[in-house]
Backbone as JSON, one array per atom type, in Angstrom:
{
  "sequence": "AGAGYVLTPELSAGFDYRVADYPRTQRPSVGDHTHNHTVNLFVNYIFFRWRDFEPYVLGGIGMTFFGTHDNPHRFKPAFGPVIGGGVHMQLDHRFVLFAEGKIDFILDDEAMDELRGSRGMDAIGFFGIGMQVNLF",
  "N": [[1.07, -1.07, -0.06], [0.4, 2.44, -0.64], [1.45, 5.85, -0.87], [1.16, 9.0, -2.69], [2.57, 12.12, -4.04], [1.8, 14.72, -6.84], [4.49, 16.52, -7.83], [5.82, 17.65, -9.84], [5.35, 17.51, -13.62], [7.1, 15.61, -14.39], [8.05, 14.27, -11.77], [7.69, 12.69, -8.78], [6.71, 12.3, -5.36], [6.66, 9.91, -2.97], [5.44, 7.43, -0.29], [5.55, 3.96, 1.02], [4.14, 0.86, 1.95], [5.03, -2.32, 3.53], [4.31, -5.8, 4.22], [5.75, -9.03, 5.03], [6.27, -11.99, 4.92], [9.9, -13.91, 5.13], [11.63, -16.43, 4.2], [13.76, -18.09, 6.45], [16.9, -18.92, 6.78], [18.84, -19.41, 8.84], [18.98, -20.46, 11.92], [16.45, -22.33, 12.11], [15.39, -23.62, 14.29], [13.58, -21.77, 15.58], [11.56, -21.16, 13.78], [10.25, -21.17, 10.26], [10.32, -18.96, 9.0], [10.96, -15.16, 9.02], [9.11, -12.48, 10.18], [8.54, -9.1, 8.51], [8.5, -5.67, 8.51], [8.43, -3.13, 6.19], [8.83, 0.36, 5.2], [8.9, 2.55, 3.01], [10.42, 5.92, 1.81], [10.49, 7.7, -1.35], [11.4, 9.29, -4.25], [10.01, 9.5, -7.68], [11.0, 9.54, -10.98], [10.0, 10.26, -14.02], [11.44, 9.69, -16.65], [10.94, 9.79, -19.76], [8.27, 9.77, -21.93], [6.17, 8.16, -23.9], [3.66, 7.93, -26.06], [1.29, 6.79, -24.23], [2.89, 5.57, -22.54], [5.01, 5.44, -19.88], [8.31, 5.53, -18.64], [9.88, 5.33, -15.58], [12.47, 5.91, -12.74], [13.34, 5.2, -9.74], [13.97, 6.61, -6.39], [15.44, 6.42, -2.77], [14.73, 6.13, 0.59], [14.54, 3.61, 3.1], [12.99, 1.6, 5.6], [13.33, -0.93, 7.8], [11.82, -3.32, 9.98], [11.03, -6.02, 12.11], [8.94, -8.48, 13.61], [9.75, -11.3, 15.53], [9.68, -15.1, 15.72], [10.39, -16.12, 18.0], [10.18, -13.79, 19.82], [7.75, -11.71, 19.49], [7.5, -9.27, 19.88], [9.51, -7.66, 19.44], [11.15, -5.05, 18.54], [13.38, -3.56, 15.87], [14.49, -1.42, 14.28], [15.84, -0.83, 10.87], [17.92, 0.77, 8.65], [18.25, 2.14, 5.06], [19.23, 2.55, 1.7], [16.87, 2.68, -1.21], [16.34, 1.59, -3.99], [15.02, 1.51, -7.66], [12.86, 1.01, -10.52], [10.49, 1.35, -13.2], [7.21, 1.17, -15.17], [4.64, 3.37, -15.97], [1.39, 2.81, -17.08], [-0.86, 5.16, -18.8], [-4.34, 5.11, -18.31], [-6.47, 6.82, -18.19], [-7.08, 10.08, -17.13], [-7.38, 9.82, -14.67], [-6.76, 6.97, -13.78], [-3.77, 4.61, -13.99], [-1.99, 2.07, -15.09], [0.45, 0.24, -13.31], [3.72, -1.46, -13.36], [6.27, -2.45, -11.42], [9.3, -2.5, -9.89], [11.69, -2.89, -7.12], [14.88, -2.48, -5.22], [15.33, -3.08, -1.74], [17.95, -2.15, 0.31], [19.22, -3.25, 3.43], [21.23, -1.88, 6.0], [21.98, -2.85, 8.54], [22.55, -5.95, 9.01], [21.19, -7.75, 11.1], [18.34, -6.88, 11.48], [16.84, -8.13, 9.36], [17.31, -10.69, 9.19], [17.84, -11.86, 11.89], [20.46, -12.25, 12.44], [23.93, -11.47, 13.1], [25.68, -10.78, 10.28], [28.67, -11.39, 8.39], [28.98, -9.81, 6.3], [27.14, -7.59, 6.92], [24.88, -6.57, 5.79], [21.48, -7.01, 4.0], [19.5, -7.34, 1.46], [16.43, -6.85, -0.23], [14.15, -7.8, -2.43], [11.47, -6.22, -4.59], [8.72, -6.81, -6.42], [5.89, -5.73, -8.39], [2.8, -5.42, -9.46], [0.09, -3.15, -10.36], [-2.9, -0.78, -9.95], [-2.76, 2.47, -9.87], [-4.44, 5.17, -8.65], [-5.71, 8.38, -9.29], [-6.39, 10.95, -7.42], [-6.7, 13.77, -7.69]],
  "CA": [[0.05, 0.24, 0.2], [1.46, 3.57, -0.68], [0.23, 7.21, -1.58], [2.18, 9.75, -3.06], [2.1, 13.47, -4.64], [2.72, 14.66, -7.82], [5.55, 17.54, -7.88], [5.93, 18.14, -11.55], [4.74, 16.35, -14.32], [7.87, 14.63, -14.46], [8.87, 14.55, -10.28], [6.49, 12.65, -7.61], [7.31, 11.61, -3.81], [5.85, 9.24, -2.16], [5.71, 6.03, 0.73], [4.85, 2.65, 0.75], [4.5, 0.07, 3.28], [4.95, -3.67, 2.87], [4.83, -6.7, 5.09], [5.87, -10.21, 4.76], [7.24, -13.02, 5.76], [10.62, -13.9, 4.43], [12.36, -17.81, 4.57], [15.22, -18.13, 7.47], [18.43, -19.68, 6.18], [19.92, -19.58, 9.5], [18.16, -20.72, 13.06], [15.38, -23.08, 11.72], [14.73, -23.97, 15.37], [12.56, -20.45, 16.02], [10.72, -20.89, 12.87], [10.75, -20.88, 9.05], [10.26, -17.21, 8.29], [10.77, -14.0, 9.86], [7.99, -11.52, 9.75], [8.93, -8.17, 8.09], [7.64, -4.85, 7.85], [9.31, -2.04, 5.64], [8.42, 1.63, 4.92], [9.73, 3.3, 1.72], [10.17, 7.03, 1.43], [11.07, 7.63, -2.26], [10.95, 9.78, -5.25], [9.91, 8.97, -8.72], [11.44, 10.56, -12.0], [9.65, 10.18, -15.57], [12.73, 10.21, -17.91], [10.63, 9.6, -21.01], [7.01, 9.52, -22.28], [6.05, 8.05, -25.35], [2.13, 7.94, -25.97], [0.36, 6.48, -22.71], [3.98, 5.07, -21.41], [6.02, 6.61, -19.13], [9.05, 4.67, -17.63], [10.57, 5.87, -14.35], [13.3, 5.54, -11.88], [13.17, 5.72, -8.33], [15.28, 5.95, -5.33], [14.75, 6.96, -1.5], [15.33, 5.51, 2.06], [13.76, 2.52, 3.56], [13.26, 1.47, 7.35], [12.68, -2.35, 7.52], [11.77, -3.96, 11.15], [10.56, -7.1, 12.18], [8.6, -9.25, 15.0], [10.81, -12.69, 15.4], [8.73, -15.94, 16.24], [10.64, -16.07, 19.46], [10.3, -12.51, 20.45], [7.07, -10.92, 18.6], [7.35, -7.74, 20.16], [10.78, -6.83, 19.22], [11.38, -3.66, 17.38], [14.83, -3.39, 15.81], [14.3, -0.92, 12.91], [17.29, -0.7, 10.08], [17.96, 1.98, 7.38], [19.38, 1.71, 3.74], [18.88, 3.28, 0.4], [15.79, 2.12, -1.77], [16.62, 1.82, -5.9], [14.16, 1.0, -8.44], [12.19, 1.49, -11.82], [9.07, 0.83, -13.46], [6.42, 2.03, -16.22], [3.09, 3.74, -16.12], [0.36, 3.06, -18.76], [-2.02, 5.77, -18.57], [-5.82, 4.67, -19.02], [-7.24, 7.97, -18.52], [-6.32, 11.03, -16.15], [-7.4, 9.2, -12.99], [-6.31, 5.68, -13.56], [-2.93, 4.25, -14.39], [-1.67, 0.84, -14.59], [2.06, 0.17, -13.33], [4.68, -2.43, -13.21], [7.37, -1.85, -10.6], [10.64, -3.31, -9.04], [12.7, -2.03, -5.95], [15.55, -3.3, -4.05], [15.8, -2.42, -0.47], [19.27, -2.72, 1.1], [19.05, -3.08, 4.76], [22.2, -1.85, 6.38], [21.96, -3.72, 9.69], [22.24, -7.44, 9.13], [20.31, -8.24, 12.24], [17.28, -6.61, 11.41], [16.31, -8.82, 8.5], [17.22, -12.38, 9.17], [18.29, -11.74, 13.2], [21.75, -12.68, 12.36], [25.04, -10.51, 12.8], [26.45, -11.38, 9.43], [30.1, -10.83, 7.93], [28.38, -8.83, 5.21], [26.39, -6.55, 7.61], [23.53, -6.02, 4.89], [20.76, -7.43, 3.42], [19.01, -6.55, 0.4], [15.52, -7.92, -0.64], [13.55, -7.12, -4.09], [9.91, -6.59, -4.39], [8.04, -6.76, -7.81], [4.55, -5.54, -7.95], [1.88, -4.87, -10.83], [-1.02, -2.81, -9.89], [-3.53, 0.41, -10.5], [-2.71, 3.92, -9.43], [-5.81, 5.94, -8.62], [-5.1, 9.8, -8.79], [-7.69, 11.69, -6.59], [-7.28, 15.24, -7.96]],
  "C": [[0.88, 1.11, 0.21], [0.59, 4.56, -1.19], [1.56, 7.94, -1.83], [1.71, 11.26, -3.31], [2.71, 13.86, -5.79], [3.1, 16.57, -7.69], [5.35, 18.56, -9.15], [5.35, 17.18, -12.26], [5.73, 15.16, -14.45], [8.3, 13.71, -12.64], [7.7, 14.09, -9.47], [7.35, 12.0, -6.31], [6.38, 10.94, -3.6], [6.36, 7.8, -0.95], [4.94, 4.94, 0.33], [4.89, 1.67, 1.73], [4.3, -1.43, 2.89], [5.16, -4.28, 4.13], [4.81, -7.85, 4.48], [6.92, -11.1, 5.13], [8.61, -13.83, 4.67], [11.7, -15.62, 5.0], [13.77, -17.53, 5.46], [15.94, -19.17, 6.82], [19.0, -20.02, 7.43], [18.53, -20.03, 11.21], [16.65, -21.56, 12.98], [14.35, -23.38, 12.73], [13.26, -22.79, 15.98], [11.43, -20.38, 14.82], [11.17, -20.82, 11.48], [11.03, -19.68, 8.36], [10.64, -16.41, 9.62], [9.56, -13.04, 8.96], [8.38, -10.13, 9.52], [8.18, -6.88, 7.95], [8.53, -3.79, 7.29], [8.54, -1.1, 5.24], [9.65, 2.32, 4.1], [9.26, 4.71, 2.0], [11.14, 7.32, -0.11], [10.76, 8.92, -2.93], [11.11, 9.39, -6.58], [10.05, 10.2, -9.96], [10.96, 10.02, -13.13], [10.56, 10.62, -16.48], [12.26, 10.43, -19.21], [9.07, 9.49, -21.18], [7.03, 9.51, -24.11], [4.58, 7.15, -25.41], [1.57, 7.83, -24.57], [1.86, 5.7, -21.64], [4.82, 5.66, -20.91], [6.96, 5.75, -18.14], [9.64, 5.6, -16.93], [11.52, 5.37, -13.58], [12.92, 6.12, -10.66], [14.01, 5.44, -7.26], [14.75, 6.85, -3.71], [15.43, 6.29, -0.7], [14.26, 4.84, 2.57], [14.2, 2.31, 4.92], [12.56, 0.19, 7.3], [12.94, -2.69, 9.03], [11.07, -5.23, 11.07], [10.16, -7.61, 13.84], [8.99, -10.39, 14.96], [9.47, -13.79, 16.01], [9.0, -16.09, 17.88], [10.69, -14.93, 20.37], [9.4, -11.29, 19.5], [7.07, -9.58, 18.36], [8.52, -6.93, 20.03], [10.7, -5.79, 18.16], [12.53, -3.22, 17.08], [14.53, -2.81, 14.11], [16.08, -0.99, 12.12], [16.96, -0.07, 8.84], [18.39, 1.6, 6.31], [18.58, 2.49, 2.66], [17.99, 2.05, -0.37], [16.42, 2.53, -3.39], [15.21, 0.9, -6.37], [13.72, 1.59, -9.63], [11.04, 0.74, -12.11], [8.57, 1.36, -14.68], [4.94, 2.3, -15.6], [2.62, 3.55, -17.11], [-0.52, 4.01, -18.19], [-3.4, 5.46, -19.36], [-6.57, 5.93, -19.22], [-6.29, 8.79, -17.49], [-6.5, 10.69, -15.07], [-6.97, 7.8, -12.97], [-4.91, 5.21, -14.5], [-2.26, 2.63, -13.86], [0.29, 0.9, -14.32], [2.51, -1.19, -13.02], [5.86, -1.93, -12.57], [8.37, -2.94, -9.93], [11.41, -2.49, -8.31], [13.53, -3.14, -5.48], [15.66, -2.33, -2.76], [17.03, -2.83, -0.23], [18.99, -2.0, 2.48], [20.2, -3.25, 5.33], [22.39, -2.45, 7.78], [21.39, -4.98, 9.39], [21.47, -7.89, 9.95], [18.99, -7.91, 12.15], [16.38, -7.0, 10.24], [16.04, -10.25, 8.59], [17.78, -12.3, 10.79], [19.59, -12.18, 13.26], [23.03, -11.48, 12.09], [26.13, -11.05, 11.83], [27.97, -10.71, 9.34], [29.81, -9.83, 7.11], [28.01, -7.43, 5.66], [25.63, -5.87, 6.48], [22.68, -6.96, 4.54], [20.12, -6.9, 2.2], [17.77, -7.91, 0.16], [14.96, -7.03, -1.78], [12.15, -7.46, -3.89], [9.37, -6.15, -6.28], [6.47, -6.72, -7.68], [4.11, -5.18, -9.5], [0.61, -4.53, -10.03], [-1.88, -1.65, -10.77], [-3.22, 1.49, -9.7], [-3.96, 4.91, -9.46], [-5.57, 7.54, -8.26], [-6.61, 10.71, -8.27], [-8.01, 12.87, -7.07], [-6.56, 15.43, -9.39]]
}
């Protein structure tokens, strides 16, 4: 789920929220998955228009936090950059179909998988297809 605001015809700002269970690769004794929440703040830039198609890139910052199976009330946020891109297809002035892909880089490894790793970060990908409704 998300919302945004169009700043110029090419530039918009927005946020989104996702919740998901990710497979646990370590510590299977506490469950098969981690339960994560992700909030992103980003800007979209439409770099080209061709008829009703508008490809765009996006960038911003994200926050990921989780509740674990062994401690569901734990709140350990981690931050990192978000990058992605997609394409809009205008149906009319109010409705837009979109396909979008994002990668969230979580710079505190423990916030994603509860493990302090040697890499110090995790990355999660997201691909979605949906409809955007313009209210004004």
